[in-house]
Coordinates of C-alpha atoms in Angstrom, one line a residue:
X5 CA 68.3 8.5 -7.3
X6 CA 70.8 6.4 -9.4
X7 CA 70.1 3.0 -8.8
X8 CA 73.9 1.7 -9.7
X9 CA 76.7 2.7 -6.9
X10 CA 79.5 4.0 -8.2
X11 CA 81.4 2.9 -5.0
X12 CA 83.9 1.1 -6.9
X13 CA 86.5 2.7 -9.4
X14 CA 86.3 2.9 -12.7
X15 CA 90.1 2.0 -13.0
X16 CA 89.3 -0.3 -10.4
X17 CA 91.3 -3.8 -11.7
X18 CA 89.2 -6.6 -11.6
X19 CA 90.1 -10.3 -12.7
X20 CA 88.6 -11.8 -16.4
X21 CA 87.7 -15.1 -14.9
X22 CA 84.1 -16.0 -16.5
X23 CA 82.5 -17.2 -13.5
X24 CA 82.7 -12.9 -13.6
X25 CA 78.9 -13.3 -14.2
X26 CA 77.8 -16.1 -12.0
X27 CA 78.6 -19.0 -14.7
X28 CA 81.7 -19.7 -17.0
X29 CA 82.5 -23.2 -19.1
X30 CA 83.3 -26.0 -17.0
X31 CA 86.6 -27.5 -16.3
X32 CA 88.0 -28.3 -19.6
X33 CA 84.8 -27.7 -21.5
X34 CA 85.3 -25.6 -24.4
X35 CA 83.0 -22.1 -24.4
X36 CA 80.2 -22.6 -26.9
X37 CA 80.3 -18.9 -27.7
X38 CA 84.1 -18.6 -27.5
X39 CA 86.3 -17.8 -30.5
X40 CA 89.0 -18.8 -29.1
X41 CA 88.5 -22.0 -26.6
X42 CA 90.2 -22.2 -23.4
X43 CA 91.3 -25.5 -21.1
X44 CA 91.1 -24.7 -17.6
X45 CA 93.7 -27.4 -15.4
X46 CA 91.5 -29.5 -12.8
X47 CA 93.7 -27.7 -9.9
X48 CA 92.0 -23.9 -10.7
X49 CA 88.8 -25.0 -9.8
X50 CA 88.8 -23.9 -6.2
X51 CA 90.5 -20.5 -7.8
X52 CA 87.8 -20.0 -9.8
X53 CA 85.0 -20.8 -7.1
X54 CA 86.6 -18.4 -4.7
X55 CA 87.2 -15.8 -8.2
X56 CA 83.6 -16.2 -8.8
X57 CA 82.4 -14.9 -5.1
X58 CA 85.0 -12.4 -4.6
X59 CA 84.3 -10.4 -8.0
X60 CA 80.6 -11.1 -7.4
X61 CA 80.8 -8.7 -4.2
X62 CA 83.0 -6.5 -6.0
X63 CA 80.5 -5.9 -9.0
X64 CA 76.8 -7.1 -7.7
X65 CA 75.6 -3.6 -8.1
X66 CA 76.7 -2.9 -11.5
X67 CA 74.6 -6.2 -12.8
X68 CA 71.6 -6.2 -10.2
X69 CA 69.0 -3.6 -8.9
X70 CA 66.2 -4.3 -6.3
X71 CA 65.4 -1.3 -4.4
X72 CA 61.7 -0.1 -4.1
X73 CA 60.3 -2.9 -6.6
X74 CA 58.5 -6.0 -6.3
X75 CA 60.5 -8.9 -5.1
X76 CA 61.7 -11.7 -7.7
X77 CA 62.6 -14.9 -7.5
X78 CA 66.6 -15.6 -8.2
X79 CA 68.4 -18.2 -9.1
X80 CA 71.7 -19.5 -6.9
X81 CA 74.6 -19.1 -8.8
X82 CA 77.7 -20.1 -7.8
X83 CA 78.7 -19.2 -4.5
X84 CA 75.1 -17.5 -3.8
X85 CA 75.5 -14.1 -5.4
X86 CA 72.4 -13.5 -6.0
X87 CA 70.7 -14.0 -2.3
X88 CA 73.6 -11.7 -1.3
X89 CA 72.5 -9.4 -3.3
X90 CA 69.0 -9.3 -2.4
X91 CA 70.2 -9.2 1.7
X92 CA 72.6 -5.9 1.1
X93 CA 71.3 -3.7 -1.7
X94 CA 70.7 -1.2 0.3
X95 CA 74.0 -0.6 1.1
X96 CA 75.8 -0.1 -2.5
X97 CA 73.0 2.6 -3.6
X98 CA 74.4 6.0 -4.6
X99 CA 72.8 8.3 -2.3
X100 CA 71.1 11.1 -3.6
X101 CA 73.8 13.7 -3.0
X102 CA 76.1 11.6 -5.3
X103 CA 73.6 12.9 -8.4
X104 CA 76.4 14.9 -9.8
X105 CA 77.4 14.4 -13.4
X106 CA 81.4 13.0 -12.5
X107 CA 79.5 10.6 -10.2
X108 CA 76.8 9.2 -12.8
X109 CA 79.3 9.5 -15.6
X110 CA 81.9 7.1 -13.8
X111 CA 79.1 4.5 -13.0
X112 CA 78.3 4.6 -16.3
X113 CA 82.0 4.6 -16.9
X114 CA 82.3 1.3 -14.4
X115 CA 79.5 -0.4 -15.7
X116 CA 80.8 -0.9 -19.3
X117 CA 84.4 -1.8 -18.1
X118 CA 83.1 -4.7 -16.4
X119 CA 80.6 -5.6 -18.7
X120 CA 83.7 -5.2 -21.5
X121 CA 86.1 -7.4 -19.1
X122 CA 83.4 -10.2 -18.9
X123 CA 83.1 -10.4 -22.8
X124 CA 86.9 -10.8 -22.6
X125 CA 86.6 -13.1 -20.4
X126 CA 84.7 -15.5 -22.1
X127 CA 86.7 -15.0 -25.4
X128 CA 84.3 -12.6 -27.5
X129 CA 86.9 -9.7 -27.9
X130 CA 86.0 -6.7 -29.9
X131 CA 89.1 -7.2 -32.2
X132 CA 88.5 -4.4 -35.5
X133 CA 87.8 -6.4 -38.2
X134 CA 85.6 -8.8 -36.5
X135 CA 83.2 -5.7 -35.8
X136 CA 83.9 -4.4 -39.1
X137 CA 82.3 -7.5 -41.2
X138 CA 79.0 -7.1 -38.9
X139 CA 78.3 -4.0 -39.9
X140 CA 75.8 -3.1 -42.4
X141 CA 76.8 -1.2 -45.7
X142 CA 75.2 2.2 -44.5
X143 CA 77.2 5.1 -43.0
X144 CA 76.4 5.1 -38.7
X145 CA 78.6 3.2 -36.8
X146 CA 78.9 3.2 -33.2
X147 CA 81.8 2.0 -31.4
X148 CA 82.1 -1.6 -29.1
X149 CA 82.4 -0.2 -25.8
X150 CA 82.7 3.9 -27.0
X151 CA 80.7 5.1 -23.9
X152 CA 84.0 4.5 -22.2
X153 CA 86.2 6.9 -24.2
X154 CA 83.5 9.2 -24.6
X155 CA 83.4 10.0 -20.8
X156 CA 87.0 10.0 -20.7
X157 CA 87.8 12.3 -23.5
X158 CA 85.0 14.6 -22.5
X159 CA 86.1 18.5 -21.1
X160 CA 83.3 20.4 -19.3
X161 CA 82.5 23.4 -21.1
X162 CA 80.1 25.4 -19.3
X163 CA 80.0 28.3 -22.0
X164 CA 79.2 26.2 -24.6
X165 CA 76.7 23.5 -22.7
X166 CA 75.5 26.0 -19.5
X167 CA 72.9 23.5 -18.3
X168 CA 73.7 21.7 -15.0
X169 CA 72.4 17.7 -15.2
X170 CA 71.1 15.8 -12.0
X171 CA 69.1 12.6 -12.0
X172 CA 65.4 12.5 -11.1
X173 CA 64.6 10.8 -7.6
X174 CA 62.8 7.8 -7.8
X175 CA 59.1 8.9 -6.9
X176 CA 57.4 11.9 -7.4
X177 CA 53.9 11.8 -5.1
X178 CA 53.5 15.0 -5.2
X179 CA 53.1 16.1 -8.6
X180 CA 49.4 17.0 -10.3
X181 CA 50.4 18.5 -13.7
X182 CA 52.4 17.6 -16.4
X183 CA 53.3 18.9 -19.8
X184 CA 52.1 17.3 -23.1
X185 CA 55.1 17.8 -26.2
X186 CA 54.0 17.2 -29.9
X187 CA 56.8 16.9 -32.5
X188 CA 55.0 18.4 -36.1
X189 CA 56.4 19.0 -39.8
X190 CA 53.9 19.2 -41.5
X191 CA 51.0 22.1 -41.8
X192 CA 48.7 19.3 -43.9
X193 CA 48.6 16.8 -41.7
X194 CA 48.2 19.2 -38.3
X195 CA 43.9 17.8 -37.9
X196 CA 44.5 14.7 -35.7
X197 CA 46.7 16.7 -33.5
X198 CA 44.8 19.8 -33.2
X199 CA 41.9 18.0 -32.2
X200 CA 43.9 16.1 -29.3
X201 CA 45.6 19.7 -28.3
X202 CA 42.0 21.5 -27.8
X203 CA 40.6 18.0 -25.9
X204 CA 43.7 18.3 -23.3
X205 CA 43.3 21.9 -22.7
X206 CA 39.7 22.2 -22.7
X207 CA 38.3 19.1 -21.5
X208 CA 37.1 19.3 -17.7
X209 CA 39.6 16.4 -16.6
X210 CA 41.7 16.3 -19.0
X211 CA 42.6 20.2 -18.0
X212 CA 43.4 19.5 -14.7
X213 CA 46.2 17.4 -15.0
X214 CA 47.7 18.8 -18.2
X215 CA 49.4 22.4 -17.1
X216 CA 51.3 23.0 -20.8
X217 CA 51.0 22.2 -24.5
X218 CA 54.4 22.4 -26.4
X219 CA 54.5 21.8 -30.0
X220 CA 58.3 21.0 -31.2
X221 CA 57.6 22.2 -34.6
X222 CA 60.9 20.8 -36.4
X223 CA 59.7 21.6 -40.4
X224 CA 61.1 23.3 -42.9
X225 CA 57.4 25.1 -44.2
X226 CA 55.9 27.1 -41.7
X227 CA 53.3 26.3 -39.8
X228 CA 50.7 29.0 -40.3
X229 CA 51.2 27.9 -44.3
X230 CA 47.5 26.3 -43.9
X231 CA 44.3 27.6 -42.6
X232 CA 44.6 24.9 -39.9
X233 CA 47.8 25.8 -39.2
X234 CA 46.3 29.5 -38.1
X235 CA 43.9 28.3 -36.0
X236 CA 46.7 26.1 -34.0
X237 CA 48.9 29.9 -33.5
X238 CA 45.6 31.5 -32.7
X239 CA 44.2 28.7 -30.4
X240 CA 47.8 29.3 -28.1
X241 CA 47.0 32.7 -27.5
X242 CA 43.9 32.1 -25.1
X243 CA 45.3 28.8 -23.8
X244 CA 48.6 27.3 -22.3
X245 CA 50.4 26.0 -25.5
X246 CA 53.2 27.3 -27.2
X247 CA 55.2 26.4 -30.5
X248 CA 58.8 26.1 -30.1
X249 CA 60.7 26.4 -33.7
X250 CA 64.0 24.3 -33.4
X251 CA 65.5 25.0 -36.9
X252 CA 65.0 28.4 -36.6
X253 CA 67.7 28.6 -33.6
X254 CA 70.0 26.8 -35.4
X255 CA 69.3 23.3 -34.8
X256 CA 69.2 20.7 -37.2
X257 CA 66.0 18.7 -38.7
X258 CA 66.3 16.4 -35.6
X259 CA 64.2 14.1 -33.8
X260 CA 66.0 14.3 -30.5
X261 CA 65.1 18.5 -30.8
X262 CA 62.0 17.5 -28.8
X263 CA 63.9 16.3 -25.9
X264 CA 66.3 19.3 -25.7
X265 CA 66.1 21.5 -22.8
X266 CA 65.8 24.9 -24.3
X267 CA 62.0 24.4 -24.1
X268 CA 62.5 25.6 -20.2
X269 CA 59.4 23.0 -19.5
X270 CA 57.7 23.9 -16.0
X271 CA 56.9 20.6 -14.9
X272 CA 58.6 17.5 -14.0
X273 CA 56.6 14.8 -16.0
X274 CA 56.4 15.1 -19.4
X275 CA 53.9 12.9 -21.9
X276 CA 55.0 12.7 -25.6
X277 CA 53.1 12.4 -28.5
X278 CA 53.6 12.1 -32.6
X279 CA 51.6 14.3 -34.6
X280 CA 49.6 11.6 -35.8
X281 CA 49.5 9.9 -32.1
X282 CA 47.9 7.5 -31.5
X283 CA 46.4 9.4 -28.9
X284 CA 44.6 8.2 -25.5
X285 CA 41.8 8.8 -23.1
X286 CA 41.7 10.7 -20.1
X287 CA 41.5 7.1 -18.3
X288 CA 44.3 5.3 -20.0
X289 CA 46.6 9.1 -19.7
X290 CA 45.9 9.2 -15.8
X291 CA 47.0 5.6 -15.4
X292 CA 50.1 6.4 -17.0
X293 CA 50.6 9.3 -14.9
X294 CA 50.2 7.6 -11.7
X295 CA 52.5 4.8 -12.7
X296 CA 55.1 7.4 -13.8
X297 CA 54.7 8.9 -10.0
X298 CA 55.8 5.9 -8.8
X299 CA 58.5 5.2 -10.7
X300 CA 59.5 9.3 -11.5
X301 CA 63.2 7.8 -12.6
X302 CA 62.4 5.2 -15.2
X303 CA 60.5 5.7 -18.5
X304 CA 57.0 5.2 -18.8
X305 CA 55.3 3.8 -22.0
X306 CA 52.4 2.4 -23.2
X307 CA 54.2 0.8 -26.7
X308 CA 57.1 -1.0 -26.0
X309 CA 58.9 -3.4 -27.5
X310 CA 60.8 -6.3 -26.9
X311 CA 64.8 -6.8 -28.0
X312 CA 64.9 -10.4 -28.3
X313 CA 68.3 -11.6 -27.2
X314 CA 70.7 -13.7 -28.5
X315 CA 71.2 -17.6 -27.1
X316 CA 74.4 -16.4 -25.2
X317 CA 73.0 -13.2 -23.7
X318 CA 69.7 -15.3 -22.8
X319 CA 71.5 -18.1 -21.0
X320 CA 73.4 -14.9 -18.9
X321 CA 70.0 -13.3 -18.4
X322 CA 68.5 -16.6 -17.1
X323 CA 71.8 -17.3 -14.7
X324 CA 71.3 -14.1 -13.2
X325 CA 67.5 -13.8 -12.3
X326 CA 64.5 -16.4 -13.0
X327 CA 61.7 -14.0 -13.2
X328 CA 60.3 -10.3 -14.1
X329 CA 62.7 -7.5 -12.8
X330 CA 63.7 -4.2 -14.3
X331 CA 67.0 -3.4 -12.6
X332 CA 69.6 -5.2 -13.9
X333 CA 72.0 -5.7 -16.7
X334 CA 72.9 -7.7 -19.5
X335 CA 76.2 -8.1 -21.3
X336 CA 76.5 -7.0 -24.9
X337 CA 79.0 -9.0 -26.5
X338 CA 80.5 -7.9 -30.3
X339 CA 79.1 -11.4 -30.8
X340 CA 75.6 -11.0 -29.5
X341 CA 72.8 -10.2 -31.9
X342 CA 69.2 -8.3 -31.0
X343 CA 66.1 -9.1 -32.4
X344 CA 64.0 -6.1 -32.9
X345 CA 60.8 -7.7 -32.0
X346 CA 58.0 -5.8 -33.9
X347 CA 55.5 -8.6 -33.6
X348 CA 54.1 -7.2 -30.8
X349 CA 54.0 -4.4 -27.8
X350 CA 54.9 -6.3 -24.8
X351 CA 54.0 -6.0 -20.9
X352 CA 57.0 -7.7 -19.8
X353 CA 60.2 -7.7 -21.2
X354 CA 60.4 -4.7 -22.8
X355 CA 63.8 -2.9 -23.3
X356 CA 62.4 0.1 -25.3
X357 CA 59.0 2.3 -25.6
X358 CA 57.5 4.4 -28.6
X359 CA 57.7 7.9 -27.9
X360 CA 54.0 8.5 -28.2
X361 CA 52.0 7.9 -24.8
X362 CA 55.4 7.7 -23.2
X363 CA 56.0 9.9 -19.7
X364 CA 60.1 10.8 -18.7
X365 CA 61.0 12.9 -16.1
X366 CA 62.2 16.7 -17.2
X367 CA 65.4 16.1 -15.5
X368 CA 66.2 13.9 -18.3
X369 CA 66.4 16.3 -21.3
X370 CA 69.8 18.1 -20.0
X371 CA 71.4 14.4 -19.9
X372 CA 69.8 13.6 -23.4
X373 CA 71.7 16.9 -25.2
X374 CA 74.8 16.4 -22.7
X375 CA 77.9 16.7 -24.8
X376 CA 78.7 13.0 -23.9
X377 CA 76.6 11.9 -26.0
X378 CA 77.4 13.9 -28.9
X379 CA 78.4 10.9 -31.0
X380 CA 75.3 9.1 -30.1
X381 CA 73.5 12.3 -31.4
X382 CA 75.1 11.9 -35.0
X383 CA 74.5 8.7 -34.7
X384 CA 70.8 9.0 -34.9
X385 CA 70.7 11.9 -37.6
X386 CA 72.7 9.6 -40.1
X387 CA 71.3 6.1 -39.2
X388 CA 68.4 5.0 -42.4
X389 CA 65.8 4.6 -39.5
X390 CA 66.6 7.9 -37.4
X391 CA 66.3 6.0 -34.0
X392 CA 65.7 8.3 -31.2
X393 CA 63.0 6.3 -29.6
X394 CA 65.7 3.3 -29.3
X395 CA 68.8 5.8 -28.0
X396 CA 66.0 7.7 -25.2
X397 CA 65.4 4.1 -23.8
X398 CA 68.6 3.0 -23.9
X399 CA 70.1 6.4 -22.3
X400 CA 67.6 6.7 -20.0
X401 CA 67.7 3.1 -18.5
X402 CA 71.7 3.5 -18.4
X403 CA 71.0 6.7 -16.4
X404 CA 68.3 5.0 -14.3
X405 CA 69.5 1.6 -13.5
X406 CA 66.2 0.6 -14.9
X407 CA 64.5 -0.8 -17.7
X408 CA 61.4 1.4 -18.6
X409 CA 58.2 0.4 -16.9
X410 CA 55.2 0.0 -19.2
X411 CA 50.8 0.9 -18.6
X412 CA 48.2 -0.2 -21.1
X413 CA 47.2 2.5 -23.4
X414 CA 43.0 1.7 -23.2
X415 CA 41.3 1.0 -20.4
X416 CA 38.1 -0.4 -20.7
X417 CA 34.8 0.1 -18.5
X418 CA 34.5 -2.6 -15.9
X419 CA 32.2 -4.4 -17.4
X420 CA 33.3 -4.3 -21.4
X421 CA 34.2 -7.9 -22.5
X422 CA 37.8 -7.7 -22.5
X423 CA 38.8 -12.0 -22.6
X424 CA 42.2 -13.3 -24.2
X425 CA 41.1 -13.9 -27.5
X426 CA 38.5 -11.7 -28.0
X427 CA 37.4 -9.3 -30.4
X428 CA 38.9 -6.6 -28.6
X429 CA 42.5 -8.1 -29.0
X430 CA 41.9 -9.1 -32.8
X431 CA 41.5 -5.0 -33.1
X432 CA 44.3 -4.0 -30.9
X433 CA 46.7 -6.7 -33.6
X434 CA 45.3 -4.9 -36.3
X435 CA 45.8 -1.4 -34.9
X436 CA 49.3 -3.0 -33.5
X437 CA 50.7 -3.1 -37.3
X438 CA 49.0 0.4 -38.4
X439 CA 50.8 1.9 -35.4
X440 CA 54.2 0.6 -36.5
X441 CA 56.5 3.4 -38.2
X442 CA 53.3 4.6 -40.0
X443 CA 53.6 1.8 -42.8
X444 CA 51.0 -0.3 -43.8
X445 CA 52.2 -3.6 -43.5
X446 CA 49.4 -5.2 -44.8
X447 CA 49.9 -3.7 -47.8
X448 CA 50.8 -4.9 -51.3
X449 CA 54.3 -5.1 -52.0
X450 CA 55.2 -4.1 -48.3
X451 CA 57.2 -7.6 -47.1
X452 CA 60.6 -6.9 -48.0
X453 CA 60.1 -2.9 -47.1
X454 CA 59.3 -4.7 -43.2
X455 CA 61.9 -7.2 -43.3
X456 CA 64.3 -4.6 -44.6
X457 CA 62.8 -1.9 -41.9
X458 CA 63.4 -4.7 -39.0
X459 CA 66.9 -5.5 -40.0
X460 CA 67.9 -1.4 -39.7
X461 CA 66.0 -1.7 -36.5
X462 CA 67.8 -4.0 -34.9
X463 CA 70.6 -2.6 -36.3
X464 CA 70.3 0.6 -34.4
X465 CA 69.3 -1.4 -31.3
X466 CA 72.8 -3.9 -31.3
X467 CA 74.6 -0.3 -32.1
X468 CA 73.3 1.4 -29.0
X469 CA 73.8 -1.7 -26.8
X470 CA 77.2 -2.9 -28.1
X471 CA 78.4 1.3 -27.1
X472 CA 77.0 1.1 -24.0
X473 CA 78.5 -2.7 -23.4
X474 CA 75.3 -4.0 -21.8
X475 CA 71.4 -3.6 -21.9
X476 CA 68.2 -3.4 -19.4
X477 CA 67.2 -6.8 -18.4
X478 CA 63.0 -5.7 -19.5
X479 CA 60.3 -4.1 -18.2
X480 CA 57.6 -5.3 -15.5
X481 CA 54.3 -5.7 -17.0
X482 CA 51.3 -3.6 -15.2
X483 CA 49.8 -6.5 -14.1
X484 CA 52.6 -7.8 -12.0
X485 CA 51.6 -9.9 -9.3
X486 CA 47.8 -9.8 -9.9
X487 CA 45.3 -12.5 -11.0
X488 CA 45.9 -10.8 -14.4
X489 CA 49.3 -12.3 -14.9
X490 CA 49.8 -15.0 -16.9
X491 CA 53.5 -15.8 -17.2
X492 CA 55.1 -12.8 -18.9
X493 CA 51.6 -11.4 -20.1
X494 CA 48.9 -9.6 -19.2
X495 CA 45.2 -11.1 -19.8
X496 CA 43.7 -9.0 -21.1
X497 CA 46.3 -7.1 -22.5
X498 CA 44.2 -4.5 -21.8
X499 CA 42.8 -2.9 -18.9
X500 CA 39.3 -2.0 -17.7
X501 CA 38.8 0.0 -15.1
X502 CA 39.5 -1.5 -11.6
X503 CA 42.3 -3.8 -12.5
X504 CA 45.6 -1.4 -12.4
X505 CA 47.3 -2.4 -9.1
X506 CA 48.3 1.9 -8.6
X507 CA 44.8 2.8 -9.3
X508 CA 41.1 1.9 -6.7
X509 CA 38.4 0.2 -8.2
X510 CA 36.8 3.9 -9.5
X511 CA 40.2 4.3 -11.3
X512 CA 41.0 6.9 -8.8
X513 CA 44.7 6.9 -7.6
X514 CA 45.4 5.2 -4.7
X515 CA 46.7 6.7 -1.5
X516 CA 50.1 5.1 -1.1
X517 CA 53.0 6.2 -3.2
X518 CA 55.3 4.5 -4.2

């Protein structure tokens, strides 16, 4: 179910004000991130007190999301939005026969109109050839705000795009199986994944919950070119896996190929994986699993990262909600600047996952090939750093309502020694930097490649965020609200068994879903 109501028109005219979002610059102050700073006359103020509580009711579910999650606490804003919000959400949800693709694509639509009008608003416009001296000197460019004329441009074509897209409902308690893609290239470097392939198809528990093996094999040599490669063809005969060859029907060396939905998958959960993973246990795989159950409708990851925001878009992030939640949205600005944060995988506040470890529901792929999003399509196959992990997330959680939601990728026996500061967590930083694009960043001579690597990152991540006009507010940690929460982490980061809040003390999933 789409978390986001679409009750209200897209072409629905709502007033610029800046108290749009719960806050605006005093009487007569001058806006700190304004270009252009505007006076308001003592005798608006009631205007823009009333302005601020009318538009409020008019747009509170286009910014905020609280169904079916743990409660947070909010802050009062203005004329008490928020607590208004928390009292009626149930009543501006899009019910689940509004799934249709006009419906999602004019919430979509709405969302980035408003979010647009509030950067208006508060002077950041997204006149030309301020955008333009942003930009970095490489070729991918994504418009401020194109999500807008991208849905309004579009003309269905069922010939030429026959698949028919609906959104995933929120839980899936039902489901015991789920299908495990691999993306390959190369036939050298097939060992790591091989191994993992036979573990999940032959392994007594692993086998019960894994019903497929797909490997998206999107290289240019074939894969039987090594001995290795042989036995993987050879192996799929006697077991459920299956190599699906991308460029040979005509697709392009993509990334996104592994998300399209000519692979017909069976189930509804899907796990991805790299070729050269990292790849997890049975016990940290279930986990995710069971989390993804609960929450079928959102993305699930074990690596995520953090887009730091900028001081203006952290000021509207703290007016609107003063602690963890995952369903709401922050304005992009052309001003505004991410930080991709590659310091660390985070718990809470995550706006993205890695693709490996990470579950989506099946539902998804027919939205992430939708002609829609053609241009963001292009846009990954040019951009230096290819970012399809970014564009999923950020697609996804537009879809959703939702930033992704986010399960620890070990999880320890009860009694391994597993304290902040341990030797366990010097390991997982170590590990942390190995895992990150498969560059050794310890290595000599690797500084500027990193800093140079981060700067295209958060490149791709303002792109993405400026198009769609806004951005998920961060994921919930898995230790939300348990003794293992300490602010906005998890101690340990790390799990042993017993301490996931879905999961019993045997690490055996509990009864009630959600």
């Amino acid at each position: 179910m789409l978390r986001p109501s679409a009750s209200g028109s897209s072409t629905t005219k709502h007033s610029t004000n800046g108290a749009f979002f719960g806050y605006a610059p005093n009487n007569g102050e001058k806006s700190k991130y304004s270009s252009k700073h505007k006076r308001y006359p003592s005798s608006y103020s009631v205007v823009l007190c009333v302005t601020s509580f009318v538009l409020g009711m008019i747009v509170r579910n286009n910014i905020l999301f609280f169904d079916k999650m743990p409660q947070a606490s909010t802050t009062t804003i203005g004329s008490g939005i928020s607590s208004h919000l928390q009292s009626d959400h149930h009543s501006i949800r899009l019910s689940s026969s509004s799934s249709d693709e006009n419906a999602i694509f004019s919430t979509l639509e709405h969302r980035a109109l408003l979010h647009q009008q509030h950067c208006h608003s508060i002077g950041l416009t997204d006149a030309p050839d301020f955008v333009a001296q942003r930009l970095n000197n490489h070729t991918a460019h994504l418009p401020q705000s194109g999500i807008i004329n991208a849905i309004r441009n579009y003309k269905p074509d069922k010939a030429a795009y026959p698949y028919e897209c609906k959104l995933p409902p929120e839980t899936e308690c039902d489901e015991t199986q789920f299908t495990v893609i691999f993306m390959a290239y190369n036939p050298d470097r097939l060992q790591k994944m091989f191994k993992q392939i036979k573990n999940m198809l032959t392994d007594r528990d692993f086998s019960q919950i894994v019903q497929e093996v797909i490997v998206v094999w999107n290289g240019e040599r074939h894969v039987d070119e090594t001995g290795l490669g042989k036995q993987l063809v050879d192996f799929g005969k006697d077991h459920p896996l299956r190599i699906s060859y991308p460029l040979k029907a005509g697709f392009p060396n993509d990334l996104m190929n592994r998300y399209h939905p000519r692979l017909q998958v069976k189930t509804k959960a899907i796990m991805y994986y790299d070729d050269d993973g990292p790849f997890y246990s049975y016990k940290a795989t279930l986990g995710g699993f069971e989390l993804w159950k609960r929450n079928a409708n959102a993305q699930i990851g074990a690596m995520a990262r953090k887009l730091d925001l900028g001081p203006r878009a952290a000021e509207e992030s703290k007016a609107v909600l003063n602690g963890p939640g995952d369903r709401f949205f922050v304005s992009q600005c052309p001003t505004d600047e991410l930080d991709y944060n590659y310091r660390e995988f985070a718990n809470f506040g995550a706006r993205m996952v890695l693709p490996s470890g990470s579950f989506l529901h099946s539902d998804y792929l027919c939205f992430l090939w939708h002609p829609v999003f053609e241009e963001i399509r292009q846009y990954v196959r040019k951009h230096p750093v290819n970012p399809d992990d970014g564009t999923v997330s950020t697609l996804v959680s537009q879809l959703a309502g939702r930033a992704p939601r986010v399960y620890p990728r070990r999880i320890n026996e009860a009694d391994d020694d597993v304290s902040a500061g341990g030797d366990q967590n010097k390991k997982e930083q170590r590990h942390g930097r190995r895992l990150m694009d498969g560059i050794n960043w310890d290595a000599k001579g690797a500084h500027d490649k990193k800093m140079n690597w981060g700067r295209l990152r958060s490149d791709a991540a303002n792109s993405l965020a400026r198009y769609f006009g806004s951005i998920n507010s961060g994921s919930i940690g898995w230790c939300y609200g348990t003794q293992y929460q300490k602010g906005e982490y998890c101690k340990p980061e790390m799990a042993s068994v017993g301490m996931l809040p879905w999961m019993k003390g045997d690490h055996t999933p509990r009864d009630t879903c959600p």
